[in-house]
Short mmCIF file of C-alpha atoms in Angstrom, two decimals:
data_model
loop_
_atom_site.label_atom_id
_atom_site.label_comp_id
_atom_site.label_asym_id
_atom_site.label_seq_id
_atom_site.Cartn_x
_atom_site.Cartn_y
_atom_site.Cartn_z
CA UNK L 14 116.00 90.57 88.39
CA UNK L 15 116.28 87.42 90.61
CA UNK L 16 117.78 87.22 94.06
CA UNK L 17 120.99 85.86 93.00
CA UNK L 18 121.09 88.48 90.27
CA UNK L 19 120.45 91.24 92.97
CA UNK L 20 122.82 89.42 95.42
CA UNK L 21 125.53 89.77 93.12
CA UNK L 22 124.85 93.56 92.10
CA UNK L 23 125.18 94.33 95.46
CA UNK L 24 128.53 92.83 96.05
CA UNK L 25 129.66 94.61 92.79
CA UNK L 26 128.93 97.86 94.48
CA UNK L 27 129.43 97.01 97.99
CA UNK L 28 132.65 94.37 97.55
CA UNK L 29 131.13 92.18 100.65
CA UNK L 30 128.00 89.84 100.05
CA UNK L 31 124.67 90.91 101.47
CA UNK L 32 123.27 89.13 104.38
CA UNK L 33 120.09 88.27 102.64
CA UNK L 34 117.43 89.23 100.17
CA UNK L 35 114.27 89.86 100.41
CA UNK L 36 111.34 90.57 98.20
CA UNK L 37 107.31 92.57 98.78
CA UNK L 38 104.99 92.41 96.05
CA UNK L 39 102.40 95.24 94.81
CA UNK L 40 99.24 94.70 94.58
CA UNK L 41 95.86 94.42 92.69
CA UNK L 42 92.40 96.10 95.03
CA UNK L 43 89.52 93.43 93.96
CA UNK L 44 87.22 95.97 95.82
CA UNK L 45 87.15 98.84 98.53
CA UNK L 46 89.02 102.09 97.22
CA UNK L 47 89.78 104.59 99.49
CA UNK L 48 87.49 102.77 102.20
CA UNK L 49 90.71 102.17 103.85
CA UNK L 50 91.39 105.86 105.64
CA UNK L 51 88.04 105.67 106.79
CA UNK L 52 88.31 102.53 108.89
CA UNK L 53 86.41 100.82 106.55
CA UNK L 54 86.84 97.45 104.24
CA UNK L 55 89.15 96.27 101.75
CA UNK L 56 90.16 93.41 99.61
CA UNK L 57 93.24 93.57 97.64
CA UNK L 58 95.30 91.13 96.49
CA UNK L 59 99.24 90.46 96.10
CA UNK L 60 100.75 90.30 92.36
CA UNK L 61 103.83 88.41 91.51
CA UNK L 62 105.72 91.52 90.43
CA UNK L 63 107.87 92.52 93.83
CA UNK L 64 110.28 94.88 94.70
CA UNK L 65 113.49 92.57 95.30
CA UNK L 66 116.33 94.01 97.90
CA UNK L 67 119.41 92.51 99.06
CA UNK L 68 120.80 94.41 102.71
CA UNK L 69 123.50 93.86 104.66
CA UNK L 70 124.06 96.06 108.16
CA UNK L 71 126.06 98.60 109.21
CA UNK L 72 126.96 99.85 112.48
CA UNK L 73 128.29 103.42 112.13
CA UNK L 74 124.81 105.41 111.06
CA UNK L 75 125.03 105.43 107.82
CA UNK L 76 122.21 104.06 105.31
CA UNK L 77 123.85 103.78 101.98
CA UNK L 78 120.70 103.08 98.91
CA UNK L 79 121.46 101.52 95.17
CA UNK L 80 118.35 101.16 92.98
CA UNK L 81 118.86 98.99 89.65
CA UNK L 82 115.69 100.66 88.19
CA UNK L 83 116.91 104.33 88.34
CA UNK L 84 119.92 106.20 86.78
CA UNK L 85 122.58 106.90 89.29
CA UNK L 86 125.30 106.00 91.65
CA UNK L 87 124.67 104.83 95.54
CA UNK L 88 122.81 107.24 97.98
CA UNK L 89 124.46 107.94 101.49
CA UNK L 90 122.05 109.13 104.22
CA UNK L 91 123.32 109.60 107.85
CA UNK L 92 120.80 108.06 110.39
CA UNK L 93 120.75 111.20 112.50
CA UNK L 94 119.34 113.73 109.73
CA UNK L 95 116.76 111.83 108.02
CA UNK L 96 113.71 114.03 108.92
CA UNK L 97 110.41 114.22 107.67
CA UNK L 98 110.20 116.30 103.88
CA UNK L 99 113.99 116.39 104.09
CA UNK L 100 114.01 113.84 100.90
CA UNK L 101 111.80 114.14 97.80
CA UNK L 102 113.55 111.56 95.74
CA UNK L 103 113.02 108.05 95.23
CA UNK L 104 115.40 107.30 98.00
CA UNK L 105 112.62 108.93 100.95
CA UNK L 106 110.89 106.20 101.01
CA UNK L 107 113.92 103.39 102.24
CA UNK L 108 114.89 106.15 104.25
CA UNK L 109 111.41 106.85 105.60
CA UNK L 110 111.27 103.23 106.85
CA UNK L 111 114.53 103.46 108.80
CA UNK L 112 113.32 106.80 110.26
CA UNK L 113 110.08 104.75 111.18
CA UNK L 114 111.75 102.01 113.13
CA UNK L 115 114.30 103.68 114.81
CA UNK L 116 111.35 106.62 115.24
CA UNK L 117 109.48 103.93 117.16
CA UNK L 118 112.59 102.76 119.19
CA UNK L 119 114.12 100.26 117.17
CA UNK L 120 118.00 100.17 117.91
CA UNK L 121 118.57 100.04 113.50
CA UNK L 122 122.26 101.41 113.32
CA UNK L 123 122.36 101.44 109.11
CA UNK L 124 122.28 99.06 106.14
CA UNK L 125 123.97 98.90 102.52
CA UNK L 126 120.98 98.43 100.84
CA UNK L 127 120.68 97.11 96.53
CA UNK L 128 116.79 97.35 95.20
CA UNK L 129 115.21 96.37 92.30
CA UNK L 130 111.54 96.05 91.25
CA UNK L 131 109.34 94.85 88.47
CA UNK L 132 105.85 96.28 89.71
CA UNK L 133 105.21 99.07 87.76
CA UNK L 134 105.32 102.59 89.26
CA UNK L 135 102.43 105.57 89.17
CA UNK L 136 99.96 102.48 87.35
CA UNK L 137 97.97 102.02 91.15
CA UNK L 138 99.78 98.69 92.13
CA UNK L 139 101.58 100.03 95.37
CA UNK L 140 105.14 99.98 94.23
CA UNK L 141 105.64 102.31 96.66
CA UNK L 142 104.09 99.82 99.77
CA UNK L 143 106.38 97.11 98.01
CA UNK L 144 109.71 98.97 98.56
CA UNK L 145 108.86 99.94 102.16
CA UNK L 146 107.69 96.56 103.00
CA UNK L 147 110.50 94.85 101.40
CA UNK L 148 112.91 97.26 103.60
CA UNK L 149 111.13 96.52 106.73
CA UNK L 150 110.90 92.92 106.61
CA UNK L 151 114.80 92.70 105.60
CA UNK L 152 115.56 94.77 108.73
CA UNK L 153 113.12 93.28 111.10
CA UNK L 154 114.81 90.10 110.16
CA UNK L 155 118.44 91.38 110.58
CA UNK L 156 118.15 93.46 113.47
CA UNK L 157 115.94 90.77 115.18
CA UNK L 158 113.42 93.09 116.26
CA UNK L 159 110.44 90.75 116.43
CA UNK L 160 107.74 92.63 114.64
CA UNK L 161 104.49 91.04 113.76
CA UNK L 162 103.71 91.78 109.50
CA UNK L 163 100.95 94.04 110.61
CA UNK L 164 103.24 95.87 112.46
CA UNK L 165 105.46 96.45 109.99
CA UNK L 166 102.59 97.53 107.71
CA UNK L 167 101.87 100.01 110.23
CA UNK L 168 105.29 101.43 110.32
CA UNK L 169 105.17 101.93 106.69
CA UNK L 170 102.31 103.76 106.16
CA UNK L 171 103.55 106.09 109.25
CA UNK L 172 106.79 106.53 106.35
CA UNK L 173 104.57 107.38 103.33
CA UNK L 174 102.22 109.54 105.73
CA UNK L 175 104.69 111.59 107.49
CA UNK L 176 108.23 111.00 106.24
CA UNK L 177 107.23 111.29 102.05
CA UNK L 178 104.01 113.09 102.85
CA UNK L 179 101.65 110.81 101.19
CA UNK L 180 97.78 110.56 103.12
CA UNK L 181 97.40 107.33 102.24
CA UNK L 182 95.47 104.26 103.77
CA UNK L 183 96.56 101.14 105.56
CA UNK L 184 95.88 98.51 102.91
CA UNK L 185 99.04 98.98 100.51
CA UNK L 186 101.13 98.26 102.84
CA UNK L 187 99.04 95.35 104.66
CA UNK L 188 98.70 94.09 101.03
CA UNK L 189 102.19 94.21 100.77
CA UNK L 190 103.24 92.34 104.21
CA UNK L 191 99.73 89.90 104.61
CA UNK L 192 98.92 88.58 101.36
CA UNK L 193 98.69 84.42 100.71
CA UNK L 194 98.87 83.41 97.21
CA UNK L 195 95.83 81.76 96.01
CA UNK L 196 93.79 84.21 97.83
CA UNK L 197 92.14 87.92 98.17
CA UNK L 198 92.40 89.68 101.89
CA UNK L 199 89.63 90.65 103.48
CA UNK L 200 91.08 93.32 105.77
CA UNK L 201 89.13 95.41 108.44
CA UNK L 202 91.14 99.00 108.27
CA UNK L 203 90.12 99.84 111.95
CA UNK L 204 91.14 96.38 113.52
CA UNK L 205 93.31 95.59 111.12
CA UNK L 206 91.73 91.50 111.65
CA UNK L 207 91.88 89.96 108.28
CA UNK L 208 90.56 86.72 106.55
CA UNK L 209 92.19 84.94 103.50
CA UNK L 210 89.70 84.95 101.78
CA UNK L 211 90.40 81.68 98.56
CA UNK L 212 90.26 83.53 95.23
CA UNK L 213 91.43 80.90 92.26
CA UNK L 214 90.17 81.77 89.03
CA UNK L 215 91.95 80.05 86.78
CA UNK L 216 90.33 76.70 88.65
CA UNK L 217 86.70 78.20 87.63
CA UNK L 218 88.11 79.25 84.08
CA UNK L 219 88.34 82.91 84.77
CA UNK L 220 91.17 85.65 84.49
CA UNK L 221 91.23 88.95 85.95
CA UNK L 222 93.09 91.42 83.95
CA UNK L 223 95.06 94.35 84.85
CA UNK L 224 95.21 97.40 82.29
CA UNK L 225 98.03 99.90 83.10
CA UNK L 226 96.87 102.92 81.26
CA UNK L 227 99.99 104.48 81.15
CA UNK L 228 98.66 107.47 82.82
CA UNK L 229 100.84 108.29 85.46
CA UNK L 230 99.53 109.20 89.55
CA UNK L 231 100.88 110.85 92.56
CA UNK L 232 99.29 109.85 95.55
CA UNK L 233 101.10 112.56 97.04
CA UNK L 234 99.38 115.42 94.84
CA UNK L 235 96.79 117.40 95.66
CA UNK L 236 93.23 116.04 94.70
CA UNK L 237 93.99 112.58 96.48
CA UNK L 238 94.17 114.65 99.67
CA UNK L 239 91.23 116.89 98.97
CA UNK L 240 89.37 113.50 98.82
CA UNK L 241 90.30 112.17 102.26
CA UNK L 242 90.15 115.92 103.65
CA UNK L 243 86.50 116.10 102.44
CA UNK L 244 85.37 111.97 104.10
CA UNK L 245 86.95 113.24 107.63
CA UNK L 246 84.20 116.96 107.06
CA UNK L 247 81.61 114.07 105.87
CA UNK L 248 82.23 112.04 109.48
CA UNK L 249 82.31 115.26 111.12
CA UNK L 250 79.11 116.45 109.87
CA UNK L 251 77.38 113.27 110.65
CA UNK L 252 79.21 113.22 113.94
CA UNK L 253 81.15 109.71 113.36
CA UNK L 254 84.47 108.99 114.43
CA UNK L 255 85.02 108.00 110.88
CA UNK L 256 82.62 106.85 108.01
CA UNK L 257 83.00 103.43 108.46
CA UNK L 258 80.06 103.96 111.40
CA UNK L 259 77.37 105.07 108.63
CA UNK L 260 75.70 102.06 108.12
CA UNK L 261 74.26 101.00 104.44
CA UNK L 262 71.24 100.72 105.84
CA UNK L 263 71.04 104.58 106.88
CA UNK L 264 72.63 106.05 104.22
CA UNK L 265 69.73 107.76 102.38
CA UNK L 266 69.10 109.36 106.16
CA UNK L 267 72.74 110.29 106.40
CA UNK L 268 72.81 112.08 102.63
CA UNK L 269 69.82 113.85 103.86
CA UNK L 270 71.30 115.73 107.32
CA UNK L 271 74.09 116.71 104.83
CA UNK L 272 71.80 119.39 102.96
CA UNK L 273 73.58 121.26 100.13
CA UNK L 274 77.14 119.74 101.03
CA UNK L 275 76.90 118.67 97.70
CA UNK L 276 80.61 117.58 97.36
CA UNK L 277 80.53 115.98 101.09
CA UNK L 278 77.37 113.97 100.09
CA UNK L 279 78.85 111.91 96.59
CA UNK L 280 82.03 111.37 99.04
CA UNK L 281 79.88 109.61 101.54
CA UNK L 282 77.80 108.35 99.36
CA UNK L 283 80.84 106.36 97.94
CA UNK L 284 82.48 105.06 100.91
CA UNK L 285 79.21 103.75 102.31
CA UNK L 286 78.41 101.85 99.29
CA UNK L 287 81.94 100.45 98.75
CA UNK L 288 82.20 99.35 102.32
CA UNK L 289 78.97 97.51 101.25
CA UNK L 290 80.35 96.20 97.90
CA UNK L 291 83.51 94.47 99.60
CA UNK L 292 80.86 92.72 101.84
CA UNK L 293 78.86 91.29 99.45
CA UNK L 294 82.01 90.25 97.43
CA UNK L 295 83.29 88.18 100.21
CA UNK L 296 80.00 86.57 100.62
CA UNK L 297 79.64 85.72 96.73
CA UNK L 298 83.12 84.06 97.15
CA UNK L 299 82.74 82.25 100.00
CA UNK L 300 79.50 80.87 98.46
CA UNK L 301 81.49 79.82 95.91
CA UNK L 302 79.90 82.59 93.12
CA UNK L 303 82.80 84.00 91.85
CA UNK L 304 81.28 85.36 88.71
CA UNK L 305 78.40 87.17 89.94
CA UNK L 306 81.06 89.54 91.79
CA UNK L 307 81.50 91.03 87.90
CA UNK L 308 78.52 93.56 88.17
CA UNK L 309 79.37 94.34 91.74
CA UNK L 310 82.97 95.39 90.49
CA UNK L 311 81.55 97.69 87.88
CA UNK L 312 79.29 99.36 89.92
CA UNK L 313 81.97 100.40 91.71
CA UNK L 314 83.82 101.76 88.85
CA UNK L 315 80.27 103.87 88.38
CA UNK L 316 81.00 105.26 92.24
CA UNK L 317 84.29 106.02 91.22
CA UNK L 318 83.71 107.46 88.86
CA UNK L 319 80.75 109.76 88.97
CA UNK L 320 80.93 110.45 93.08
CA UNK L 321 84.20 110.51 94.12
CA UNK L 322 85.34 111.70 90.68
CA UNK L 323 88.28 110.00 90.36
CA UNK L 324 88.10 108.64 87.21
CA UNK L 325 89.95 109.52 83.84
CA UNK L 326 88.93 109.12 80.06
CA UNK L 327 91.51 106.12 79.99
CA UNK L 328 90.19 103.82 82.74
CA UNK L 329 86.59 104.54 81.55
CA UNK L 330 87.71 103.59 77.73
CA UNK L 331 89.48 100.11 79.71
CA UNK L 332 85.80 99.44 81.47
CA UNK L 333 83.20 100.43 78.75
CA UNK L 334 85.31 98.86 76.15
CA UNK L 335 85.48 95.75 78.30
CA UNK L 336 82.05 95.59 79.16
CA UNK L 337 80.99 96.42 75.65
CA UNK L 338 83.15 92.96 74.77
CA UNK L 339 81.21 90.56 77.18
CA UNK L 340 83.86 90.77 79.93
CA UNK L 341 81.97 89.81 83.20
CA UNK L 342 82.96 92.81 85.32
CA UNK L 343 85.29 96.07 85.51
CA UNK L 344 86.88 98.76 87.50
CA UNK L 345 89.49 101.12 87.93
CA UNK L 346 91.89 100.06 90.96
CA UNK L 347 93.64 102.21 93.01
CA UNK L 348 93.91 105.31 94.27
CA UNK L 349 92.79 107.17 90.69
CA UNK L 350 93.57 110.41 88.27
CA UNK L 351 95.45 107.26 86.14
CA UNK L 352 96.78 104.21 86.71
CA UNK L 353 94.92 100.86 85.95
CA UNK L 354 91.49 99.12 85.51
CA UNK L 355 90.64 95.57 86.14
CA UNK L 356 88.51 92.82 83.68
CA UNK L 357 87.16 89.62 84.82
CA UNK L 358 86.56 88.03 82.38
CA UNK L 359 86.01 84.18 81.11
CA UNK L 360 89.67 82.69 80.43
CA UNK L 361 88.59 82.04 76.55
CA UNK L 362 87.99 85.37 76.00
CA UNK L 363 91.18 87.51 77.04
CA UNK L 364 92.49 88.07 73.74
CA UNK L 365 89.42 89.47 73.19
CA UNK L 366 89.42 91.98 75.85
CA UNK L 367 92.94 93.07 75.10
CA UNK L 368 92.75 93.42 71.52
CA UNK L 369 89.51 95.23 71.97
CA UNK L 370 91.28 97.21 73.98
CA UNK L 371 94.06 97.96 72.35
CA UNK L 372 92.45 99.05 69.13
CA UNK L 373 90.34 101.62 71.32
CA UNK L 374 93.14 103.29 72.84
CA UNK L 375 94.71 103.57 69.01
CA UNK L 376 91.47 104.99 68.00
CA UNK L 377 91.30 107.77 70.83
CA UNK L 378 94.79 108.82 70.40
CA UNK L 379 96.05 107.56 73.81
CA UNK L 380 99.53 105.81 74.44
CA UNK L 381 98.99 102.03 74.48
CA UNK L 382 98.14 100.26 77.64
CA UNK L 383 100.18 97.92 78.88
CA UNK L 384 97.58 94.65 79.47
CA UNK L 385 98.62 91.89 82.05
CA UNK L 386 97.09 88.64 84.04
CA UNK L 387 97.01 89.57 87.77
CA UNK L 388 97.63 85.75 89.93
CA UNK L 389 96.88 86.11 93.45
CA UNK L 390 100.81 85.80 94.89
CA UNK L 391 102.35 85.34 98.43
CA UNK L 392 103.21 88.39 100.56
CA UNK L 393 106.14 89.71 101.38
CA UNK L 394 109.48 86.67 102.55
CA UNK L 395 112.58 86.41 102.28
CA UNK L 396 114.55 84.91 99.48
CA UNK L 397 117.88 84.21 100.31
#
């Protein structure tokens, strides 16, 4: 839907016009998974699919929620019970936002509140970092409070951590809030100091596709957490504040005062050599080199894959199927157990790619993928 569309719903269920709208895209990783809750590097990437929200205030506590993408009337939360696990619908994480802000002594008295959003959910693309971002920008702007975009990342992730109970990194949400179009962001997890870094591939006659397998994850489940559980025994073991400070360089060294830790050792093993992947990407781009980043994106599919086990039949069909059809790189993006892969690949050849794809899904037996461009888009704004 487009602002004026989602303007208009909301004054159909709230009979007075909304004060604004707003919209926060999702986002595509180019490189760095789960580097990002280990104060390590990242380099996603906004999409042009956002989540789109027209707000208006209120004054009397009282958060009332519409979403145009799921069945059901409005929501009505009162400010002074929204609590941490109290919510496990869609609704916890609007309400986890408000419970952020005011959590962090921002005087937010309540908003009527219309969503809707055309990044797909549970396919890795942050839909849930675009509907907190969205939120938080709208608010910061109507309740004046003055917050920087990497503060308001900040105050989203503390929602999904603690308020919807989701571990998960910084970089949705800075993804979400930072991005330029036109460009991939380099992002330092422990600073949080980025770089736009310029990333236009249809001016070099390249495409990067996203492939939604259709295969549906919960960062909020229990393997994501076992993941970032076993990294924080891996830094503890080495005696690092986090595994960011084992350097590429000392890796081998590192494996080897893990002994037997067997599981410990591919999870290290991973975020080391991803940390060192996102560095050499951002050097092949600024030099200009934009294809030769294809082999460095598959090998992290490989490290995905066969250390941190994260992988599923679907997004290794999208890569070897890919690969197998000339495509210059490919990985699964985000934060795994489903979602999507990503193809670059020469402009000319997309059709081939998808059809290639297509055909192996049908032969496997798997529900058809869903096969997009991804543009580099603009961060989060508002609309109206």
């Amino acid at each position: 839907m487009g602002a004026q569309q989602v303007a208009q719903r909301f004054t159909e269920l709230y009979g007075a016009q909304p004060e604004g709208v707003w919209a926060a895209p999702g986002r595509v990783n180019l490189i760095g998974e789960h580097t990002d809750y280990n104060d390590g590097f990242v380099m996603p990437f906004a999409l042009p699919h956002r989540a789109t929200a027209a707000l208006a205030r209120r004054d009397d506590g009282v958060l009332r929620l519409h979403s145009a993408d799921i069945e059901g009337g409005v929501a009505e939360l009162r400010l002074d019970t929204l609590a941490p696990g109290s919510d496990e619908n869609w609704t916890a994480y609007p309400a986890g936002v408000v419970w952020a802000l005011r959590e962090a002594g921002h005087a937010v008295t309540g908003a009527d509140v219309h969503l809707s959003s055309t990044v797909p959910t549970g396919a890795g693309l942050s839909s849930s970092a675009a509907l907190e971002v969205v939120i938080a920008l709208a608010l910061n702007d109507l309740y004046g409070l003055g917050l920087q975009r990497w503060q308001l990342a900040r105050l989203c992730q503390r929602a999904e951590n603690v308020y919807v109970g989701a571990p998960t990194g910084i970089m949705d949400q800075t993804a979400s809030a930072c991005c330029e179009q036109g460009h991939a962001l380099f992002l330092d997890t422990r600073d949080l100091s980025q770089r736009q870094i310029p990333f236009d591939l249809a001016a070099e006659g390249l495409r990067l596709l996203v492939v939604d397998t259709q295969v549906k994850h919960a960062h909020s489940g229990g393997e994501y957490g076992k993941r970032r559980a076993g990294c924080e025994k891996g830094a503890a073991l080495l005696g690092v504040d986090a595994l960011r400070d084992v350097p590429y360089a000392g890796l081998d060294a590192a494996l080897e005062r893990l002994g037997d830790e067997a599981e410990v050792r591919r999870l290290v093993r991973h975020i080391v050599t991803e940390n060192h992947r996102v560095e050499r990407v951002v050097e092949l781009l600024r030099a200009g080199d934009t294809r030769a980043i294809g082999p460095v994106l598959t090998e992290g599919h490989a490290s995905l894959r066969d250390d941190f086990r994260i992988s599923c039949p679907e997004l290794d069909l999208v890569v070897d199927t890919a690969l197998a059809t000339g495509a210059l790189g490919a990985r699964m993006t985000g934060g795994g157990f489903g979602g999507s892969a990503i193809v670059l690949t020469e402009a000319a050849d997309v059709d081939t790619h998808t059809k290639a794809v297509e055909e192996a899904f049908a032969a496997a037996g798997f529900t058809a993928p869903r096969v997009f461009e991804a543009v580099p888009s603009a961060g989060a704004r508002r609309l109206v």
